[in-house]
Structure formats: C-alpha cells, structure tokens
Amino acid sequence: MATVTAAERRAEAKRAYDAYVAACPSRKLLDTLSDKWVSLVLNALADGSKRYSDLARTIAGVSQKMLTQTLRGLERDGLVTRTVTAAVPVRVDYRLTSLGESLLPLMAAIKQWAESHIEDVEAARLRYDADSENSP
Amino acid sequence: MATVTAAERRAEAKRAYDAYVAACPSRKLLDTLSDKWVSLVLNALADGSKRYSDLARTIAGVSQKMLTQTLRGLERDGLVTRTVTAAVPVRVDYRLTSLGESLLPLMAAIKQWAESHIEDVEAARLRYDADSENSP
DNA sequence: CCGCATCCACCAGGATACTG
DNA sequence: CAGTATCCTGGTGGATGCGG
C-alpha cells in the first residue's frame, strides 16, 4: 500500500523546518531569550551578584525547578556565572558575565517599554473586546 | 477533619501570586512579549504592510493556527491593524500601529543581539558541555 | 485566500519529598 | 541553603477538515 503521502509529507516538512532552524541558529537563541523567566532573572541580576534564595524571593511565583533550570541554561549560554562558596550552609551566588551585561540593557528596555505602555495596551484590549461583543 | 493545611496553603499561595501578578500587569505584558512568535511577527512586519500568506511564508515553520492566534493577540493589544479587502479571493493585510512601531526597535535590537552573539553563546555551550563530561 | 473548529499528543512546569 | 528526583496535570501548539 502506497499510503506514504501523509507520513512522508509530515516527515519531509519536519526535516525541512529543522534544517531551516539549524541553518539559522539565531532563531533558537531568540527562542531562548523569549523565555519568560529568562528576562525576569536577567533583570533581577541587573544590580550585581545575588544568591539563589534572593533570586527566588525577588522573582515571586517562580518554582525552584524553573529557577534552577533557567539559571543552568543561562550559565550554559555564558550569560551568568555560578559561584559556590563552601560554608556551613552552602552559599551560591549568581552574577552576569560581560556577555550577559551586554544583553541586559535590551531586556531592561523591553521591561521598561512594557511598564510604560501597559496602559495603552489595556485600553486597546478594552476597545477590542467591546467591539467583539457587538458583532456576534 | 481539619486537614485544610495543605490545600489551604496552596490556595492561599496561588491567590497571593495572582494578586501580585494582577497588581503588576507589566508582568503579564512581559509574558506576551516573551512569546516566540510575537517577536518574529513583529520583525516580519518591520518594513510595512504584509498579507497573511506573506507572513506565513516569511516566518517559516509557523502553523496557521499559531500565526492567526498571534496576530489576533497583537491586534487585540493594539500593536497591529488588520485590514480586510473584500475581493474574489479575500485579501487581508496586517500593519504595525504606531504603538507597534514604538516597540519594533527593541525587538529588532534583541534579534540583532542574538545574531551577533550567537557564536559567543555556542562557544560557551561547548565549554560548558565539555566540562560536564569530566565531573560525572 | 483567509481563517475557524476540532481533536489529540506532548512536554513545560508545578507540587512534593528527599539529599549533601 | 541549594539543589535533585519523581510524579502528574493542563495548556501549547500541530494536524486536519470545513466554511465564508
């Protein structure tokens, strides 16, 4: 039975897409930077070194799992450093690398844009939702 | 049975978190901007109006569902306009609003940072992965 | 051509409990 | 204190088919 069409087309499309993504690695990096926790962690580290528990407190609502995962990713990507100080209660500090610091202004700008335009956006939402109620 | 502790604490924590998020709406907006497709769509609309199918072709790998969903969200947030031209085959154009245009430079900067630092990041990853193989 | 509706797989991510 | 390990759920997002 030559019912390969569906499966084959899917596989083909997937390979093509993967190839495209691989050819354009900045896309993957963009995905990483688009992570909601990444921007928050980066902003939290804006003013110098912070301990793990400080970060957890600063970024309200993050689970340790996500925090650890995000920090590991950032460390792997060379955006933050992880410093373990062997003491009675272990102490771990995170700090932006120079690469991370070069990214910080951009993330801060996004955050600031969000804060200063949130009202415009919410107004637009109200207008949109109001219009939607009339048509249906 | 006064076994309210666990459930109650969870509910309490969730309410507290929701309250925090509601009190800080920029967090929600940050979540929106952190969407991977949002940045791509915005960048795709950088140089003027585009048709739906143009966008679909420009942003390789996006499903119509995600594209439509993203565009609707952006429209609702007042970042893009949607113009329907009634013709035999319907024609729909999307264009950045002035609000969207004010955001564009920031997104473009992020994209550019990603493109110009991808090599540093990949080098850092190789180093990190190499070190990880020794310790375990 | 543009988009909506439906179904469904998958994995991100939260809760919980346990170590060094 | 700073994780690691494990389980489990819900929402994201792809595939498909229909409608204007």
Tab-separated table of N, CA, C and O in Angstrom, chain A residues 2-107:
chain	number	residue	atom	x	y	z
A	2	ALA	N	0.577	2.118	-0.939
A	2	ALA	CA	1.417	3.320	-1.090
A	2	ALA	C	0.838	4.499	-0.317
A	2	ALA	O	0.675	5.590	-0.824
A	3	THR	N	0.486	4.227	0.911
A	3	THR	CA	-0.110	5.282	1.723
A	3	THR	C	0.967	6.078	2.449
A	3	THR	O	0.878	6.371	3.629
A	4	VAL	N	2.001	6.401	1.737
A	4	VAL	CA	3.122	7.107	2.352
A	4	VAL	C	2.891	8.625	2.370
A	4	VAL	O	3.542	9.346	3.105
A	5	THR	N	1.986	9.057	1.532
A	5	THR	CA	1.779	10.502	1.349
A	5	THR	C	1.759	11.306	2.648
A	5	THR	O	2.560	12.228	2.820
A	6	ALA	N	0.838	10.948	3.532
A	6	ALA	CA	0.650	11.745	4.742
A	6	ALA	C	1.913	11.754	5.613
A	6	ALA	O	2.482	12.799	5.912
A	7	ALA	N	2.339	10.536	5.962
A	7	ALA	CA	3.507	10.416	6.837
A	7	ALA	C	4.733	11.041	6.193
A	7	ALA	O	5.493	11.768	6.842
A	8	GLU	N	4.890	10.754	4.928
A	8	GLU	CA	6.070	11.258	4.233
A	8	GLU	C	6.072	12.785	4.187
A	8	GLU	O	7.093	13.420	4.441
A	9	ARG	N	4.927	13.325	3.855
A	9	ARG	CA	4.852	14.781	3.795
A	9	ARG	C	5.172	15.410	5.141
A	9	ARG	O	5.865	16.425	5.221
A	10	ARG	N	4.672	14.802	6.198
A	10	ARG	CA	4.953	15.322	7.530
A	10	ARG	C	6.445	15.287	7.823
A	10	ARG	O	7.044	16.255	8.247
A	11	ALA	N	7.024	14.102	7.577
A	11	ALA	CA	8.452	13.924	7.844
A	11	ALA	C	9.275	14.911	7.029
A	11	ALA	O	10.188	15.568	7.541
A	12	GLU	N	8.908	15.008	5.764
A	12	GLU	CA	9.614	15.916	4.868
A	12	GLU	C	9.551	17.356	5.382
A	12	GLU	O	10.568	18.042	5.496
A	13	ALA	N	8.351	17.773	5.740
A	13	ALA	CA	8.173	19.140	6.227
A	13	ALA	C	8.994	19.371	7.492
A	13	ALA	O	9.635	20.406	7.663
A	14	LYS	N	8.971	18.362	8.348
A	14	LYS	CA	9.694	18.499	9.610
A	14	LYS	C	11.197	18.613	9.364
A	14	LYS	O	11.868	19.458	9.958
A	15	ARG	N	11.687	17.782	8.486
A	15	ARG	CA	13.118	17.842	8.185
A	15	ARG	C	13.488	19.193	7.595
A	15	ARG	O	14.482	19.798	7.956
A	16	ALA	N	12.635	19.657	6.683
A	16	ALA	CA	12.896	20.953	6.055
A	16	ALA	C	12.936	22.055	7.108
A	16	ALA	O	13.823	22.910	7.105
A	17	TYR	N	11.970	21.992	8.025
A	17	TYR	CA	11.911	23.015	9.053
A	17	TYR	C	13.135	22.947	9.965
A	17	TYR	O	13.775	23.953	10.264
A	18	ASP	N	13.470	21.724	10.381
A	18	ASP	CA	14.629	21.553	11.244
A	18	ASP	C	15.882	22.072	10.569
A	18	ASP	O	16.709	22.728	11.183
A	19	ALA	N	15.991	21.759	9.277
A	19	ALA	CA	17.156	22.220	8.536
A	19	ALA	C	17.201	23.744	8.536
A	19	ALA	O	18.248	24.350	8.762
A	20	TYR	N	16.050	24.331	8.296
A	20	TYR	CA	15.980	25.791	8.289
A	20	TYR	C	16.411	26.366	9.635
A	20	TYR	O	17.214	27.288	9.706
A	21	VAL	N	15.879	25.761	10.686
A	21	VAL	CA	16.211	26.247	12.021
A	21	VAL	C	17.700	26.080	12.306
A	21	VAL	O	18.349	26.955	12.865
A	22	ALA	N	18.229	24.943	11.907
A	22	ALA	CA	19.642	24.686	12.142
A	22	ALA	C	20.499	25.674	11.357
A	22	ALA	O	21.524	26.144	11.822
A	23	ALA	N	20.036	25.997	10.150
A	23	ALA	CA	20.780	26.932	9.317
A	23	ALA	C	20.733	28.337	9.902
A	23	ALA	O	21.599	29.152	9.650
A	24	CYS	N	19.737	28.611	10.698
A	24	CYS	CA	19.568	29.935	11.277
A	24	CYS	C	19.535	29.817	12.798
A	24	CYS	O	18.474	29.831	13.393
A	25	PRO	N	20.701	29.672	13.419
A	25	PRO	CA	20.750	29.380	14.852
A	25	PRO	C	20.243	30.540	15.697
A	25	PRO	O	19.859	30.355	16.841
A	26	SER	N	20.243	31.724	15.116
A	26	SER	CA	19.765	32.861	15.890
A	26	SER	C	18.294	32.677	16.260
A	26	SER	O	17.816	33.209	17.247
A	27	ARG	N	17.599	31.884	15.438
A	27	ARG	CA	16.206	31.591	15.759
A	27	ARG	C	16.106	30.858	17.098
A	27	ARG	O	15.289	31.186	17.949
A	28	LYS	N	16.982	29.869	17.259
A	28	LYS	CA	16.969	29.130	18.522
A	28	LYS	C	17.323	30.037	19.695
A	28	LYS	O	16.739	29.950	20.772
A	29	LEU	N	18.290	30.906	19.456
A	29	LEU	CA	18.689	31.825	20.509
A	29	LEU	C	17.534	32.761	20.845
A	29	LEU	O	17.282	33.067	22.015
A	30	LEU	N	16.821	33.183	19.828
A	30	LEU	CA	15.644	34.022	20.043
A	30	LEU	C	14.622	33.299	20.908
A	30	LEU	O	14.028	33.895	21.800
A	31	ASP	N	14.437	32.018	20.630
A	31	ASP	CA	13.531	31.227	21.452
A	31	ASP	C	13.962	31.276	22.907
A	31	ASP	O	13.150	31.467	23.809
A	32	THR	N	15.246	31.091	23.125
A	32	THR	CA	15.766	31.109	24.489
A	32	THR	C	15.490	32.446	25.152
A	32	THR	O	14.990	32.504	26.276
A	33	LEU	N	15.796	33.509	24.439
A	33	LEU	CA	15.616	34.842	25.014
A	33	LEU	C	14.145	35.161	25.227
A	33	LEU	O	13.802	36.034	26.014
A	34	SER	N	13.288	34.443	24.495
A	34	SER	CA	11.856	34.689	24.634
A	34	SER	C	11.257	33.985	25.841
A	34	SER	O	10.067	34.108	26.085
A	35	ASP	N	12.069	33.250	26.556
A	35	ASP	CA	11.558	32.577	27.749
A	35	ASP	C	11.178	33.613	28.798
A	35	ASP	O	11.924	34.545	29.060
A	36	LYS	N	10.006	33.429	29.359
A	36	LYS	CA	9.509	34.432	30.303
A	36	LYS	C	10.414	34.559	31.517
A	36	LYS	O	10.623	35.659	32.025
A	37	TRP	N	10.986	33.462	31.981
A	37	TRP	CA	11.809	33.533	33.190
A	37	TRP	C	13.171	34.152	32.918
A	37	TRP	O	13.767	34.771	33.790
A	38	VAL	N	13.661	33.963	31.716
A	38	VAL	CA	14.980	34.497	31.381
A	38	VAL	C	15.030	36.008	31.570
A	38	VAL	O	15.937	36.534	32.229
A	39	SER	N	14.031	36.683	31.038
A	39	SER	CA	14.053	38.136	31.152
A	39	SER	C	13.953	38.571	32.607
A	39	SER	O	14.617	39.530	33.023
A	40	LEU	N	13.152	37.841	33.382
A	40	LEU	CA	12.998	38.206	34.782
A	40	LEU	C	14.289	37.982	35.559
A	40	LEU	O	14.698	38.822	36.362
A	41	VAL	N	14.941	36.836	35.303
A	41	VAL	CA	16.192	36.548	36.012
A	41	VAL	C	17.256	37.578	35.645
A	41	VAL	O	17.951	38.114	36.511
A	42	LEU	N	17.354	37.847	34.354
A	42	LEU	CA	18.357	38.817	33.909
A	42	LEU	C	18.135	40.175	34.569
A	42	LEU	O	19.082	40.815	35.064
A	43	ASN	N	16.892	40.602	34.586
A	43	ASN	CA	16.587	41.878	35.228
A	43	ASN	C	16.873	41.836	36.724
A	43	ASN	O	17.324	42.823	37.295
A	44	ALA	N	16.608	40.674	37.328
A	44	ALA	CA	16.852	40.551	38.763
A	44	ALA	C	18.337	40.650	39.081
A	44	ALA	O	18.726	41.078	40.165
A	45	LEU	N	19.159	40.260	38.128
A	45	LEU	CA	20.614	40.300	38.350
A	45	LEU	C	21.222	41.626	37.887
A	45	LEU	O	22.450	41.775	37.853
A	46	ALA	N	20.342	42.571	37.540
A	46	ALA	CA	20.834	43.836	36.979
A	46	ALA	C	21.839	44.517	37.904
A	46	ALA	O	22.913	44.926	37.469
A	47	ASP	N	21.491	44.609	39.187
A	47	ASP	CA	22.387	45.323	40.095
A	47	ASP	C	23.237	44.350	40.897
A	47	ASP	O	23.105	44.240	42.112
A	48	GLY	N	24.100	43.656	40.201
A	48	GLY	CA	25.124	42.860	40.860
A	48	GLY	C	24.735	41.439	41.239
A	48	GLY	O	23.658	40.944	40.900
A	49	SER	N	25.638	40.807	41.950
A	49	SER	CA	25.525	39.412	42.349
A	49	SER	C	24.343	39.183	43.288
A	49	SER	O	24.010	40.042	44.101
A	50	LYS	N	23.724	38.027	43.135
A	50	LYS	CA	22.619	37.656	44.021
A	50	LYS	C	22.694	36.181	44.383
A	50	LYS	O	23.093	35.358	43.567
A	51	ARG	N	22.256	35.860	45.577
A	51	ARG	CA	22.207	34.469	46.000
A	51	ARG	C	20.965	33.804	45.424
A	51	ARG	O	19.999	34.475	45.040
A	52	TYR	N	21.004	32.476	45.423
A	52	TYR	CA	19.876	31.704	44.891
A	52	TYR	C	18.571	32.088	45.577
A	52	TYR	O	17.575	32.383	44.922
A	53	SER	N	18.601	32.113	46.903
A	53	SER	CA	17.373	32.413	47.638
A	53	SER	C	16.923	33.855	47.429
A	53	SER	O	15.727	34.144	47.453
A	54	ASP	N	17.871	34.752	47.196
A	54	ASP	CA	17.497	36.132	46.878
A	54	ASP	C	16.690	36.169	45.588
A	54	ASP	O	15.654	36.837	45.506
A	55	LEU	N	17.195	35.445	44.603
A	55	LEU	CA	16.511	35.406	43.323
A	55	LEU	C	15.103	34.841	43.476
A	55	LEU	O	14.144	35.374	42.931
A	56	ALA	N	15.016	33.751	44.243
A	56	ALA	CA	13.722	33.114	44.440
A	56	ALA	C	12.736	34.098	45.067
A	56	ALA	O	11.546	34.100	44.722
A	57	ARG	N	13.233	34.936	45.969
A	57	ARG	CA	12.352	35.898	46.614
A	57	ARG	C	12.020	37.063	45.681
A	57	ARG	O	10.886	37.535	45.634
A	58	THR	N	13.030	37.502	44.942
A	58	THR	CA	12.815	38.636	44.033
A	58	THR	C	11.790	38.304	42.954
A	58	THR	O	10.889	39.091	42.676
A	59	ILE	N	11.938	37.126	42.370
A	59	ILE	CA	11.038	36.731	41.291
A	59	ILE	C	9.885	35.937	41.874
A	59	ILE	O	9.879	34.712	41.838
A	60	ALA	N	8.913	36.632	42.420
A	60	ALA	CA	7.795	35.981	43.082
A	60	ALA	C	7.083	35.055	42.109
A	60	ALA	O	6.842	35.421	40.966
A	61	GLY	N	6.770	33.863	42.584
A	61	GLY	CA	5.973	32.956	41.793
A	61	GLY	C	6.760	31.960	40.973
A	61	GLY	O	6.174	31.140	40.269
A	62	VAL	N	8.074	31.994	41.080
A	62	VAL	CA	8.865	31.018	40.338
A	62	VAL	C	9.100	29.789	41.227
A	62	VAL	O	9.315	29.922	42.429
A	63	SER	N	9.007	28.613	40.623
A	63	SER	CA	9.301	27.388	41.379
A	63	SER	C	10.805	27.159	41.351
A	63	SER	O	11.487	27.633	40.449
A	64	GLN	N	11.334	26.405	42.346
A	64	GLN	CA	12.788	26.178	42.344
A	64	GLN	C	13.187	25.478	41.075
A	64	GLN	O	14.257	25.726	40.526
A	65	LYS	N	12.315	24.576	40.627
A	65	LYS	CA	12.645	23.837	39.418
A	65	LYS	C	12.928	24.781	38.264
A	65	LYS	O	13.972	24.697	37.617
A	66	MET	N	12.001	25.703	38.018
A	66	MET	CA	12.151	26.636	36.906
A	66	MET	C	13.328	27.571	37.132
A	66	MET	O	14.077	27.880	36.212
A	67	LEU	N	13.497	28.002	38.374
A	67	LEU	CA	14.602	28.908	38.665
A	67	LEU	C	15.934	28.221	38.384
A	67	LEU	O	16.794	28.757	37.683
A	68	THR	N	16.089	27.018	38.920
A	68	THR	CA	17.325	26.269	38.704
A	68	THR	C	17.542	26.003	37.224
A	68	THR	O	18.627	26.224	36.690
A	69	GLN	N	16.481	25.558	36.570
A	69	GLN	CA	16.574	25.239	35.150
A	69	GLN	C	17.008	26.463	34.330
A	69	GLN	O	17.886	26.375	33.468
A	70	THR	N	16.375	27.584	34.633
A	70	THR	CA	16.693	28.816	33.912
A	70	THR	C	18.140	29.227	34.161
A	70	THR	O	18.875	29.570	33.218
A	71	LEU	N	18.547	29.171	35.429
A	71	LEU	CA	19.918	29.564	35.769
A	71	LEU	C	20.934	28.657	35.091
A	71	LEU	O	21.964	29.123	34.579
A	72	ARG	N	20.638	27.345	35.070
A	72	ARG	CA	21.543	26.408	34.398
A	72	ARG	C	21.687	26.766	32.910
A	72	ARG	O	22.792	26.768	32.365
A	73	GLY	N	20.562	27.063	32.318
A	73	GLY	CA	20.582	27.435	30.905
A	73	GLY	C	21.398	28.685	30.658
A	73	GLY	O	22.223	28.740	29.740
A	74	LEU	N	21.186	29.673	31.499
A	74	LEU	CA	21.911	30.926	31.348
A	74	LEU	C	23.402	30.720	31.580
A	74	LEU	O	24.238	31.338	30.919
A	75	GLU	N	23.724	29.844	32.537
A	75	GLU	CA	25.124	29.543	32.809
A	75	GLU	C	25.753	28.858	31.601
A	75	GLU	O	26.850	29.215	31.160
A	76	ARG	N	25.010	27.899	31.068
A	76	ARG	CA	25.490	27.168	29.900
A	76	ARG	C	25.737	28.104	28.721
A	76	ARG	O	26.716	27.953	27.976
A	77	ASP	N	24.877	29.077	28.569
A	77	ASP	CA	24.997	30.010	27.455
A	77	ASP	C	26.013	31.117	27.724
A	77	ASP	O	26.175	32.025	26.903
A	78	GLY	N	26.649	31.050	28.885
A	78	GLY	CA	27.687	32.035	29.179
A	78	GLY	C	27.154	33.405	29.534
A	78	GLY	O	27.864	34.402	29.387
A	79	LEU	N	25.920	33.457	30.022
A	79	LEU	CA	25.337	34.751	30.376
A	79	LEU	C	25.455	35.055	31.859
A	79	LEU	O	25.417	36.219	32.256
A	80	VAL	N	25.555	33.999	32.671
A	80	VAL	CA	25.761	34.208	34.105
A	80	VAL	C	26.845	33.259	34.611
A	80	VAL	O	27.112	32.221	33.998
A	81	THR	N	27.454	33.630	35.720
A	81	THR	CA	28.410	32.737	36.373
A	81	THR	C	27.795	32.232	37.666
A	81	THR	O	26.979	32.912	38.293
A	82	ARG	N	28.209	31.031	38.070
A	82	ARG	CA	27.699	30.411	39.277
A	82	ARG	C	28.881	30.183	40.204
A	82	ARG	O	29.834	29.475	39.842
A	83	THR	N	28.841	30.781	41.384
A	83	THR	CA	29.961	30.680	42.309
A	83	THR	C	29.511	30.017	43.601
A	83	THR	O	28.643	30.535	44.302
A	84	VAL	N	30.122	28.871	43.897
A	84	VAL	CA	29.770	28.141	45.116
A	84	VAL	C	30.790	28.444	46.201
A	84	VAL	O	31.989	28.241	46.007
A	85	THR	N	30.315	28.947	47.339
A	85	THR	CA	31.179	29.200	48.480
A	85	THR	C	30.888	28.130	49.519
A	85	THR	O	29.803	28.090	50.114
A	86	ALA	N	31.877	27.254	49.722
A	86	ALA	CA	31.693	26.177	50.676
A	86	ALA	C	31.667	26.750	52.086
A	86	ALA	O	32.652	27.302	52.555
A	87	ALA	N	30.547	26.634	52.736
A	87	ALA	CA	30.405	27.114	54.108
A	87	ALA	C	29.447	26.161	54.813
A	87	ALA	O	29.051	25.145	54.230
A	88	VAL	N	29.099	26.471	56.058
A	88	VAL	CA	28.203	25.570	56.778
A	88	VAL	C	26.858	25.485	56.061
A	88	VAL	O	26.496	24.407	55.607
A	89	PRO	N	26.138	26.587	55.890
A	89	PRO	CA	25.091	26.495	54.890
A	89	PRO	C	25.724	26.927	53.570
A	89	PRO	O	26.301	28.007	53.494
A	90	VAL	N	25.671	26.070	52.598
A	90	VAL	CA	26.318	26.374	51.325
A	90	VAL	C	25.767	27.692	50.779
A	90	VAL	O	24.615	28.031	51.000
A	91	ARG	N	26.655	28.401	50.095
A	91	ARG	CA	26.241	29.688	49.550
A	91	ARG	C	26.571	29.720	48.065
A	91	ARG	O	27.702	29.478	47.662
A	92	VAL	N	25.570	30.024	47.255
A	92	VAL	CA	25.762	30.070	45.808
A	92	VAL	C	25.362	31.447	45.290
A	92	VAL	O	24.257	31.921	45.562
A	93	ASP	N	26.281	32.057	44.582
A	93	ASP	CA	25.988	33.381	44.028
A	93	ASP	C	25.960	33.339	42.507
A	93	ASP	O	26.754	32.640	41.877
A	94	TYR	N	25.045	34.098	41.973
A	94	TYR	CA	24.945	34.228	40.525
A	94	TYR	C	25.235	35.672	40.132
A	94	TYR	O	24.837	36.610	40.818
A	95	ARG	N	25.933	35.817	39.022
A	95	ARG	CA	26.317	37.149	38.554
A	95	ARG	C	26.350	37.148	37.033
A	95	ARG	O	26.689	36.149	36.409
A	96	LEU	N	25.994	38.274	36.457
A	96	LEU	CA	26.038	38.393	34.998
A	96	LEU	C	27.483	38.388	34.512
A	96	LEU	O	28.357	38.974	35.137
A	97	THR	N	27.709	37.711	33.406
A	97	THR	CA	29.011	37.823	32.753
A	97	THR	C	28.994	39.105	31.911
A	97	THR	O	27.982	39.790	31.841
A	98	SER	N	30.107	39.404	31.278
A	98	SER	CA	30.119	40.600	30.431
A	98	SER	C	29.163	40.418	29.256
A	98	SER	O	28.527	41.368	28.803
A	99	LEU	N	29.066	39.176	28.792
A	99	LEU	CA	28.105	38.889	27.730
A	99	LEU	C	26.678	39.151	28.203
A	99	LEU	O	25.877	39.795	27.513
A	100	GLY	N	26.392	38.672	29.411
A	100	GLY	CA	25.080	38.913	29.996
A	100	GLY	C	24.810	40.396	30.181
A	100	GLY	O	23.697	40.870	29.952
A	101	GLU	N	25.856	41.120	30.574
A	101	GLU	CA	25.680	42.562	30.785
A	101	GLU	C	25.429	43.292	29.476
A	101	GLU	O	24.746	44.315	29.459
A	102	SER	N	25.977	42.739	28.395
A	102	SER	CA	25.733	43.383	27.102
A	102	SER	C	24.285	43.186	26.662
A	102	SER	O	23.747	43.965	25.884
A	103	LEU	N	23.673	42.134	27.184
A	103	LEU	CA	22.280	41.864	26.833
A	103	LEU	C	21.313	42.623	27.739
A	103	LEU	O	20.207	42.987	27.325
A	104	LEU	N	21.756	42.871	28.938
A	104	LEU	CA	20.875	43.462	29.955
A	104	LEU	C	20.151	44.726	29.503
A	104	LEU	O	18.932	44.833	29.697
A	105	PRO	N	20.850	45.700	28.921
A	105	PRO	CA	20.159	46.927	28.515
A	105	PRO	C	18.955	46.665	27.624
A	105	PRO	O	17.925	47.337	27.758
A	106	LEU	N	19.072	45.674	26.743
A	106	LEU	CA	17.974	45.368	25.835
A	106	LEU	C	16.778	44.819	26.603
A	106	LEU	O	15.639	45.228	26.379
A	107	MET	N	17.063	43.869	27.519
A	107	MET	CA	15.982	43.308	28.302
A	107	MET	C	15.349	44.376	29.183
A	107	MET	O	14.131	44.418	29.346
